[in-house]
Short mmCIF file of C-alpha atoms and ligand atoms in Angstrom, two decimals:
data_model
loop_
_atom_site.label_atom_id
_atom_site.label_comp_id
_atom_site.label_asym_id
_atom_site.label_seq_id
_atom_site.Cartn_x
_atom_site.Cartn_y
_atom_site.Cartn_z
CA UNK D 1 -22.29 -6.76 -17.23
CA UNK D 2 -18.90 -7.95 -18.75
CA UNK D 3 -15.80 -7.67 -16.63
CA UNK D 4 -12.91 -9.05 -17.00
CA UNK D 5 -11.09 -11.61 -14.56
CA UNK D 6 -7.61 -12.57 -13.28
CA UNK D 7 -7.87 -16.26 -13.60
CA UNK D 8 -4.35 -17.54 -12.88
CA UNK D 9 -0.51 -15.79 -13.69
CA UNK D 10 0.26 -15.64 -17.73
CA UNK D 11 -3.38 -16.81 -18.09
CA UNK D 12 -5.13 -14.67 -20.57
CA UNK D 13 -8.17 -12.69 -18.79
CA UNK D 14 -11.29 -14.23 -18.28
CA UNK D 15 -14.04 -11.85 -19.74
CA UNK D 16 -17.77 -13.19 -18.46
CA UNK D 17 -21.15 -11.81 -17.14
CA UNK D 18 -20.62 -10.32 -13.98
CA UNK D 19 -23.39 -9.31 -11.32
CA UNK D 20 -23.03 -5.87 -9.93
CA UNK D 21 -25.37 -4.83 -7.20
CA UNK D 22 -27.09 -1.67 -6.86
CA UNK D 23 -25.68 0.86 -4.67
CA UNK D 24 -26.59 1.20 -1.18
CA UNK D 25 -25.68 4.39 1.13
CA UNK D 26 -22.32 5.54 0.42
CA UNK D 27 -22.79 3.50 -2.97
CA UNK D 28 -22.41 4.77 -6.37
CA UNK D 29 -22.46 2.67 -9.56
CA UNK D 30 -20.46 3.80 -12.30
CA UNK D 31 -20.83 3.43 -16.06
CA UNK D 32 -17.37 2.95 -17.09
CA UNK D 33 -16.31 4.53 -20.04
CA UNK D 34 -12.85 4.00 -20.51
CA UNK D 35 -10.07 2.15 -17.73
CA UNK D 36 -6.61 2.63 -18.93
CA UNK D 37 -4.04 -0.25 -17.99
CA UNK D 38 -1.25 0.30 -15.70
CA UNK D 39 1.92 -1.33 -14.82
CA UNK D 40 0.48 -2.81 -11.90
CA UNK D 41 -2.39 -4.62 -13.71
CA UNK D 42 0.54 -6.26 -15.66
CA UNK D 43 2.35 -7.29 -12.35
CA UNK D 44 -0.96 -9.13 -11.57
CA UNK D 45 -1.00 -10.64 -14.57
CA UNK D 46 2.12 -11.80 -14.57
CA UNK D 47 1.98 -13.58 -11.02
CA UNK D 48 4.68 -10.84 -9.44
CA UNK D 49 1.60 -10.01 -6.65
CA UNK D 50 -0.45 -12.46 -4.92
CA UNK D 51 -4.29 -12.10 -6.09
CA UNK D 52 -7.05 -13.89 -5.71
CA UNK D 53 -8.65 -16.15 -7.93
CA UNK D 54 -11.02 -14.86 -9.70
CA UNK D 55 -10.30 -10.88 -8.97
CA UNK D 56 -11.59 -7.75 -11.28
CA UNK D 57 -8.83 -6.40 -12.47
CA UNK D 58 -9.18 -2.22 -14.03
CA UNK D 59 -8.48 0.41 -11.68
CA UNK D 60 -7.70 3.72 -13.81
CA UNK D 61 -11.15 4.59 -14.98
CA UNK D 62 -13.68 7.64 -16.01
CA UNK D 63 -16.97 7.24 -16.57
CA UNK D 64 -20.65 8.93 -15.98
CA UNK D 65 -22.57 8.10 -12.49
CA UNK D 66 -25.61 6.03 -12.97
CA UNK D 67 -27.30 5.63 -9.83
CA UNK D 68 -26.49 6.79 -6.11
CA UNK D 69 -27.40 5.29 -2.95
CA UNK D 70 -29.46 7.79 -0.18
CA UNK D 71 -26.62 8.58 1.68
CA UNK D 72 -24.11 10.04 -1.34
CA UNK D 73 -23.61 13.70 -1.66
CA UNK D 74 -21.05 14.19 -3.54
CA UNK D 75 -21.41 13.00 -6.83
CA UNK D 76 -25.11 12.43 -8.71
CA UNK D 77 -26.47 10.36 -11.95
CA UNK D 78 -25.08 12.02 -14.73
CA UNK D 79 -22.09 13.11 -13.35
CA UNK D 80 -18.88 12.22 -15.14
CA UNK D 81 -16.19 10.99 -12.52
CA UNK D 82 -12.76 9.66 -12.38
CA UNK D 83 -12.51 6.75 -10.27
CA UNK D 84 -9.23 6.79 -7.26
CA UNK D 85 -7.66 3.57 -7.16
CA UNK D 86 -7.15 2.91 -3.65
CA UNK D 87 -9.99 4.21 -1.14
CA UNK D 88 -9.79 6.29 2.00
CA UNK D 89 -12.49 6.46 4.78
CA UNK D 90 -12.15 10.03 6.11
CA UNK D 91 -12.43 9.05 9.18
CA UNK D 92 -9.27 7.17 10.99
CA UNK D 93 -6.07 9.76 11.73
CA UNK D 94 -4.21 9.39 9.21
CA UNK D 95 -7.28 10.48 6.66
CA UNK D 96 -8.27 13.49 9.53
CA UNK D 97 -4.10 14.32 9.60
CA UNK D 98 -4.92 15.28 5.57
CA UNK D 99 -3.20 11.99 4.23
CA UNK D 100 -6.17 9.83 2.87
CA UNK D 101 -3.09 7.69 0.60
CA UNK D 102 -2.34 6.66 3.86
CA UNK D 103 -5.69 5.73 5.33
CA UNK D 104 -5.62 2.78 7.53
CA UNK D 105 -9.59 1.81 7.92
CA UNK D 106 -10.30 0.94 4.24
CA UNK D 107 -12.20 -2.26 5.24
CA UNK D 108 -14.75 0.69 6.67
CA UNK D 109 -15.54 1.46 2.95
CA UNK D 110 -16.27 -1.74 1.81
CA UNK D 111 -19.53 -4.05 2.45
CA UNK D 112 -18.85 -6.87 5.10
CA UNK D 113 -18.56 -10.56 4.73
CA UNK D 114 -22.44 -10.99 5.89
CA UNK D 115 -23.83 -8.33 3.22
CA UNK D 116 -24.17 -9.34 -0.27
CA UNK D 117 -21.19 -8.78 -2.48
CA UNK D 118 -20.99 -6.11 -4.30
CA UNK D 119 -20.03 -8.21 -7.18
CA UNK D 120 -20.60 -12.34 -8.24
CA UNK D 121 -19.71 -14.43 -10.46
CA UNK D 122 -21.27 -17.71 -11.01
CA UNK D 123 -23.17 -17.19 -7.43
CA UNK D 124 -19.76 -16.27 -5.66
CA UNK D 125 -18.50 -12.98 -4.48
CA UNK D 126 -15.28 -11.95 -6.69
CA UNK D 127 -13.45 -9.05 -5.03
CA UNK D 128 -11.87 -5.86 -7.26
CA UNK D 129 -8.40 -4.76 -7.07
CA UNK D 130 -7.42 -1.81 -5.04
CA UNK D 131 -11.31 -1.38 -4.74
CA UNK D 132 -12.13 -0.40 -8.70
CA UNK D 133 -12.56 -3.91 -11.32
CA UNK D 134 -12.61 -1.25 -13.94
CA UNK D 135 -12.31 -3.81 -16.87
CA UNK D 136 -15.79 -4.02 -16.59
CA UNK D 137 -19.49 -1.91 -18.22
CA UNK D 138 -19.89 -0.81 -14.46
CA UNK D 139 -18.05 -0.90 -11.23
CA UNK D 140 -19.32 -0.15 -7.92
CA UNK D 141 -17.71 1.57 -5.11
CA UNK D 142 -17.70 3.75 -2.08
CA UNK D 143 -18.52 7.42 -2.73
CA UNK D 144 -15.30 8.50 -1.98
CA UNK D 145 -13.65 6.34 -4.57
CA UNK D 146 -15.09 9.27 -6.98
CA UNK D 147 -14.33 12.77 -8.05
CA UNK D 148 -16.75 15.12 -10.51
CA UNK D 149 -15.08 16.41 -13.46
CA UNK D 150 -16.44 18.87 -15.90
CA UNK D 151 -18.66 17.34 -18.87
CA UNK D 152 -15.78 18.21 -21.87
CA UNK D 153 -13.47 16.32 -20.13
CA UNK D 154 -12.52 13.07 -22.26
CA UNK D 155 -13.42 10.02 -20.22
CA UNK D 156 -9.65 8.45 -22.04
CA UNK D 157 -7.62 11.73 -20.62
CA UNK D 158 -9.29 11.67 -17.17
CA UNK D 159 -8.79 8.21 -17.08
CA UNK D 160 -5.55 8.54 -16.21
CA UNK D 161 -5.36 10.73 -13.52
CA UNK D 162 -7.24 7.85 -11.54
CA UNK D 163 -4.04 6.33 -10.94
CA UNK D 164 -0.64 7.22 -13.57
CA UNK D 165 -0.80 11.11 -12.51
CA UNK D 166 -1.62 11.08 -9.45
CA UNK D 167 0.63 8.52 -9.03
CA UNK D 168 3.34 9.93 -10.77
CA UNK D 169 2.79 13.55 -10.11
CA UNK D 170 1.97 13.58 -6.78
CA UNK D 171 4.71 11.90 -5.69
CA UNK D 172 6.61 15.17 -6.66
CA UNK D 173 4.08 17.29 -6.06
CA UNK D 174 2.47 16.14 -2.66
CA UNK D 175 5.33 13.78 -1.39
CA UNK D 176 8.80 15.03 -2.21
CA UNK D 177 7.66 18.52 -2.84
CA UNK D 178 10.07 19.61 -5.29
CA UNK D 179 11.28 23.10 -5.30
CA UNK D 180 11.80 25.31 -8.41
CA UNK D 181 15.51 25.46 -9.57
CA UNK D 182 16.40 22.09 -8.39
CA UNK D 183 17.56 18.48 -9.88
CA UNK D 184 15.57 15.53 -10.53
CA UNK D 185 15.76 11.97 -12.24
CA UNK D 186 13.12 9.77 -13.21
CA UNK D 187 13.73 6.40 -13.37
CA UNK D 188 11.37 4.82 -16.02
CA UNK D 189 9.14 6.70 -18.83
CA UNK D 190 6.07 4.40 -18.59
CA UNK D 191 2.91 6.06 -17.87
CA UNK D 192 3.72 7.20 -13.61
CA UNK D 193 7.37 8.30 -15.00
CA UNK D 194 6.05 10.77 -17.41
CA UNK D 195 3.45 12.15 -15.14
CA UNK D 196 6.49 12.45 -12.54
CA UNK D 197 8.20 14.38 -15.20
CA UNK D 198 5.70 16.95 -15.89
CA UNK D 199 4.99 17.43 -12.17
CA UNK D 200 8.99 18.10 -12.03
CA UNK D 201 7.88 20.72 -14.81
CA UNK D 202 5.13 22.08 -13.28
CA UNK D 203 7.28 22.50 -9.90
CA UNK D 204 9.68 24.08 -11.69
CA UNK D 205 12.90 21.80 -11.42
CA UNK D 206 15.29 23.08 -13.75
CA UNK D 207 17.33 19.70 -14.54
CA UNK D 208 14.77 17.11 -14.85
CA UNK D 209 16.72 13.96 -16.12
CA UNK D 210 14.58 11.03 -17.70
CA UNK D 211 16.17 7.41 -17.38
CA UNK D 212 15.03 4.60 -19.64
CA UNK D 213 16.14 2.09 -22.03
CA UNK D 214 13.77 2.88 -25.01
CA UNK D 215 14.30 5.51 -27.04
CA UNK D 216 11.05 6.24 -28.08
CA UNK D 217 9.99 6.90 -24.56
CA UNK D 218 12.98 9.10 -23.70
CA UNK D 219 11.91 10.93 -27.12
CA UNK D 220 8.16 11.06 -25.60
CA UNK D 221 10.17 12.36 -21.68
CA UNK D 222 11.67 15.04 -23.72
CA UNK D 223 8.46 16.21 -25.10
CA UNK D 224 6.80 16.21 -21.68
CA UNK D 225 9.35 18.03 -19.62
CA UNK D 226 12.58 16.28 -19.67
CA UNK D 227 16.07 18.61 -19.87
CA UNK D 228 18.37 14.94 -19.89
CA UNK D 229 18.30 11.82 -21.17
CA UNK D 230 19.66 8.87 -20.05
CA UNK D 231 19.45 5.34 -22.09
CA UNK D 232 20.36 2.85 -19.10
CA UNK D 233 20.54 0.00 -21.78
CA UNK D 234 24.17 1.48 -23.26
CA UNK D 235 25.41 3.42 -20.27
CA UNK D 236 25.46 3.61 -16.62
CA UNK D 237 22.85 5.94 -15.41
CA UNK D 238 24.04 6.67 -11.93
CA UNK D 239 27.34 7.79 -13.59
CA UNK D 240 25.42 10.16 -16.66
CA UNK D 241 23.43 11.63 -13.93
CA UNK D 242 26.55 12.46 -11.98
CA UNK D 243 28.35 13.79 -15.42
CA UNK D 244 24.65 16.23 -15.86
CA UNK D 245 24.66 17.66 -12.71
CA UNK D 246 28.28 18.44 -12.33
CA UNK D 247 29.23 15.37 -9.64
CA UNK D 248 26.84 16.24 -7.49
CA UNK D 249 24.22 14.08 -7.84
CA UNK D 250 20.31 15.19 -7.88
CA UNK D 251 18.13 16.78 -5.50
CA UNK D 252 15.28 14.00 -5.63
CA UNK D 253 15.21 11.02 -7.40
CA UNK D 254 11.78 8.51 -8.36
CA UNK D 255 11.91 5.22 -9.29
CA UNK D 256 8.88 4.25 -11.36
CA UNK D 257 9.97 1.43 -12.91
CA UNK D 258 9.90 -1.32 -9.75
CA UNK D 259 13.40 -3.28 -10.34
CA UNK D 260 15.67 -3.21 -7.84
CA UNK D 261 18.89 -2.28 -10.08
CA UNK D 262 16.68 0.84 -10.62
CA UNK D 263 15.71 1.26 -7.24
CA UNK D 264 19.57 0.86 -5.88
CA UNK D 265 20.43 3.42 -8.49
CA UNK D 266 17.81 6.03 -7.85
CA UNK D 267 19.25 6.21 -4.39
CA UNK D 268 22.47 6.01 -5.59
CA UNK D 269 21.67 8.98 -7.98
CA UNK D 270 21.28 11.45 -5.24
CA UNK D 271 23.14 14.32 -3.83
CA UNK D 272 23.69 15.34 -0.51
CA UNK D 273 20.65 15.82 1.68
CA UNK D 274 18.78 14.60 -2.02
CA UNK D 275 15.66 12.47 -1.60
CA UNK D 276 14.73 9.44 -3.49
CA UNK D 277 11.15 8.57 -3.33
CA UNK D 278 10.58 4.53 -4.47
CA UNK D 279 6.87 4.50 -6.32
CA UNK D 280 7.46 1.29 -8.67
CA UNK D 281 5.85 -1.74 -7.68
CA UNK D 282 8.68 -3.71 -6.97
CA UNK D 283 7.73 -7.71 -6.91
CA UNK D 284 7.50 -9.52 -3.71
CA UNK D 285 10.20 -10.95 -2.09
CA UNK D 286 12.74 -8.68 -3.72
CA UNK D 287 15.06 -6.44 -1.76
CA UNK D 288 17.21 -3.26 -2.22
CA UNK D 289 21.25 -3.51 -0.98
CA UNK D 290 22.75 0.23 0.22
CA UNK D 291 25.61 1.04 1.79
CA UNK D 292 24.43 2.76 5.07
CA UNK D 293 26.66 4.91 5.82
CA UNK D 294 26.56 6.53 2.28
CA UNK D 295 22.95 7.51 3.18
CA UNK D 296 24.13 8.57 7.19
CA UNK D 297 26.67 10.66 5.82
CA UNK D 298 25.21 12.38 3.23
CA UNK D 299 22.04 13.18 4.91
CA UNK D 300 20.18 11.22 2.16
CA UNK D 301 16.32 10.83 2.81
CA UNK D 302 14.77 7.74 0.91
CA UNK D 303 11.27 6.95 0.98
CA UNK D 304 8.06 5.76 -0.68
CA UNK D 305 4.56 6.80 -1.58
CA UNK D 306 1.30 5.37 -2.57
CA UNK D 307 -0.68 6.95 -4.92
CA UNK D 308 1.45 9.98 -4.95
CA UNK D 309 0.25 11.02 -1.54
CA UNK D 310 -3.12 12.05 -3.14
CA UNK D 311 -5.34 14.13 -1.27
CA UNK D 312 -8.21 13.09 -4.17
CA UNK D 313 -11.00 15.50 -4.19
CA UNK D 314 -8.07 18.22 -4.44
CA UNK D 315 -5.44 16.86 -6.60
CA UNK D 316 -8.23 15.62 -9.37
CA UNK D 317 -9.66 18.58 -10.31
CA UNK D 318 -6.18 20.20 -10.12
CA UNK D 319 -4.92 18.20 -12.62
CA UNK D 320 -7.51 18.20 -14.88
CA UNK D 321 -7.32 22.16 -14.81
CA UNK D 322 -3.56 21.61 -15.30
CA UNK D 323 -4.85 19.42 -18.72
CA UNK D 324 -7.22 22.42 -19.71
CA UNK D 325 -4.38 25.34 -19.45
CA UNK D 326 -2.52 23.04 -21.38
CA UNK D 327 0.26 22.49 -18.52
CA UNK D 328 -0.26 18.69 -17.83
CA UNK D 329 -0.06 16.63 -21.49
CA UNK D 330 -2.25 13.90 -21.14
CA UNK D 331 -3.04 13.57 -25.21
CA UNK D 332 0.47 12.20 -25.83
CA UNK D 333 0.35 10.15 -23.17
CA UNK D 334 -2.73 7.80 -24.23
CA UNK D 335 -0.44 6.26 -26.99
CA UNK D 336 -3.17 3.77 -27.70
CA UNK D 337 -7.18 2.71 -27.42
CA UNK D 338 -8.55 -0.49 -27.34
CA UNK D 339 -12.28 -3.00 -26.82
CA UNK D 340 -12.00 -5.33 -23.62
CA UNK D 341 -11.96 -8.48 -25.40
CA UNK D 342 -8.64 -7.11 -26.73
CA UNK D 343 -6.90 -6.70 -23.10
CA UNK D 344 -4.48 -9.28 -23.51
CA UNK D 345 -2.89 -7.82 -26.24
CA UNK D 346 -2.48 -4.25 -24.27
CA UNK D 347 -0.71 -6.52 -21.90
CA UNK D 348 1.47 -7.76 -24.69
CA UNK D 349 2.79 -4.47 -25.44
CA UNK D 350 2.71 -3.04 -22.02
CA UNK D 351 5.25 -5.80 -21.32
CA UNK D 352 7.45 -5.16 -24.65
CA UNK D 353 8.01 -2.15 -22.67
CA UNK D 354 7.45 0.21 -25.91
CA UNK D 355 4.34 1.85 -25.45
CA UNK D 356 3.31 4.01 -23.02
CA UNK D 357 -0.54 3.73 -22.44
CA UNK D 358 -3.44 1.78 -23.89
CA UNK D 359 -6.97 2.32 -22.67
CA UNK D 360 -9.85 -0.17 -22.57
CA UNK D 361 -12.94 2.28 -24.19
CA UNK D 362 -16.75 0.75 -23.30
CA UNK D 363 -19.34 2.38 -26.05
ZN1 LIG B 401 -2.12 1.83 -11.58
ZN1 LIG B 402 -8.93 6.59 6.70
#
């Protein structure tokens, strides 16, 4: 099959024949039929992350099962899935305490060092990120990795709740669990952004205040959910979010853009007893100065989530009822579709920082 390959930082992708194995118990090989391309596949790109060299980059995908190993029984050929980005086992305590974003036995999922990879290239094993390599015709994974979804479902839209909504909205919706008639701000419209906006909306916040510095994606935050504005590249947004909400600062705050000028200022954003919840990839080495005793006396909670704090197998179909009853707006959200030999381009844009989401389509 092709994939494509992280061969280096601000190295174009390497697309090549890739071996994929068939699945064995837990197994299930995937047809992928479109992978949409995240922030995060940019960081790698750009060297901001560690990676390996080679490593199959992809991990927001839908696409239709094509064979199962004995043991699956959840999903069967024929099914059409999403794909989670980052696996749980089920099994350790933080998966049995009902937070699988948090699971700490992932290796348990994955095939060991003495079985055959589950993927080569040129005779040697090449590893996925976050356990998808979704820039590929197929990709391989443990069961739970997948999710059915019903057959009308477009593979583009359902793409991206493998990782930008559930990202995005469940960090609202499962993490900070907003409550109807509060504040919020989103910091940065990309892709996790807007899905944190319309889970604001679907919670029912009733200031939800988008932050960027493009226009075009403040225009798109108003369309999604957004009550306020903010364009950080001609004013200070801690200030304009103090001026919306009367001095007082908001509720919750969620930085989805992974700077840490945004990051300071999401905390810095917040009311008293507010929480800011830090979901941008923020590169390594890089760190975040507060005053604390601005937190310690105003009760301020900050924290982080992965993946939104999915619970998969619930949030999925969730959301892609949400799509149906037309209460989660994935159509204006897939901005753009393109082959896999054109990835490097989707990078470009992604990284001119106006366009919101491209997605690889296979077929
Ligand atoms: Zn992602
Ligand atoms: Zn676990």
């Amino acid at each position: 099959m092709k994939a494509a390959m992280f061969q280096g930082a601000n190295k174009p992708l390497l697309i090549d024949d890739v071996e994929i194995d068939r699945p064995r118990d837990h197994e299930v090989l995937v047809r992928v039929k479109a992978c949409g391309v995240c922030h995060s596949d940019l960081h790698y790109v750009k060297g901001l992350v560690p990676m390996k060299i080679p490593t199959l980059l992809g991990h927001e995908a839908a696409g239709v099962v094509e064979e199962v190993g004995n043991l699956v029984s959840n999903v069967k050929p024929g099914d059409h899935v999403i794909a989670l980005s980052v696996i749980y086992c089920g099994q350790c305590d933080q998966c049995v305490s009902g937070n699988p974003s948090s699971c700490v036995n992932r290796e348990s999922t994955r095939r060991r060092d003495d079985e055959k990879p589950r993927t080569t290239w040129r005779g040697q094993k090449v590893t996925p990120v976050s356990d998808g390599g979704a820039f590929a015709e197929k990709m391989l994974g443990h069961e739970n990795s997948f999710v059915k979804i019903p057959d009308d479902m477009p593979y583009d839209r359902a793409a991206l709740i493998g990782c930008a909504v559930t990202t995005g909205a469940g960090s609202v919706l499962n993490h900070a669990q907003v409550k109807p008639g509060t504040s919020v701000a989103v910091f940065g419209c990309g892709g996790i952004g807007l899905s944190a906006i319309q889970g604001a909306r679907i919670a029912g916040a009733l200031q939800i205040i988008a932050v960027d510095t493009f226009e075009s994606k403040l225009a798109m935050a108003r369309r999604l959910g957004a009550t306020h504005t903010v364009d950080a590249s001609s004013s200070d947004a801690v200030k304009e979010i103090q001026k919306i909400t009367g001095g007082k600062g908001v509720d919750y705050s969620f930085e989805a853009v992974g700077l840490k000028k945004t990051g300071e200022q999401c905390i810095q954003s917040l009311g008293v007893r507010g929480m800011a919840t830090l979901i941008g990839m923020v590169p390594a080495g890089q760190k975040l100065e507060i005053e604390p005793g601005w937190i310690i006396g105003g009760a301020r909670f900050v924290t982080g989530c992965v993946l939104g704090s999915n619970r998969f197998r619930i949030d999925a179909p969730r959301y892609v009822e949400y799509y149906r009853q037309g209460r989660l707006n994935l159509d204006e959200m897939v901005t753009r579709h393109c082959r896999l030999d054109e990835i490097d381009d989707a990078f470009k844009l992604m990284d001119g920082g106006d366009l919101v989401r491209s997605v690889v389509m296979f077929d």
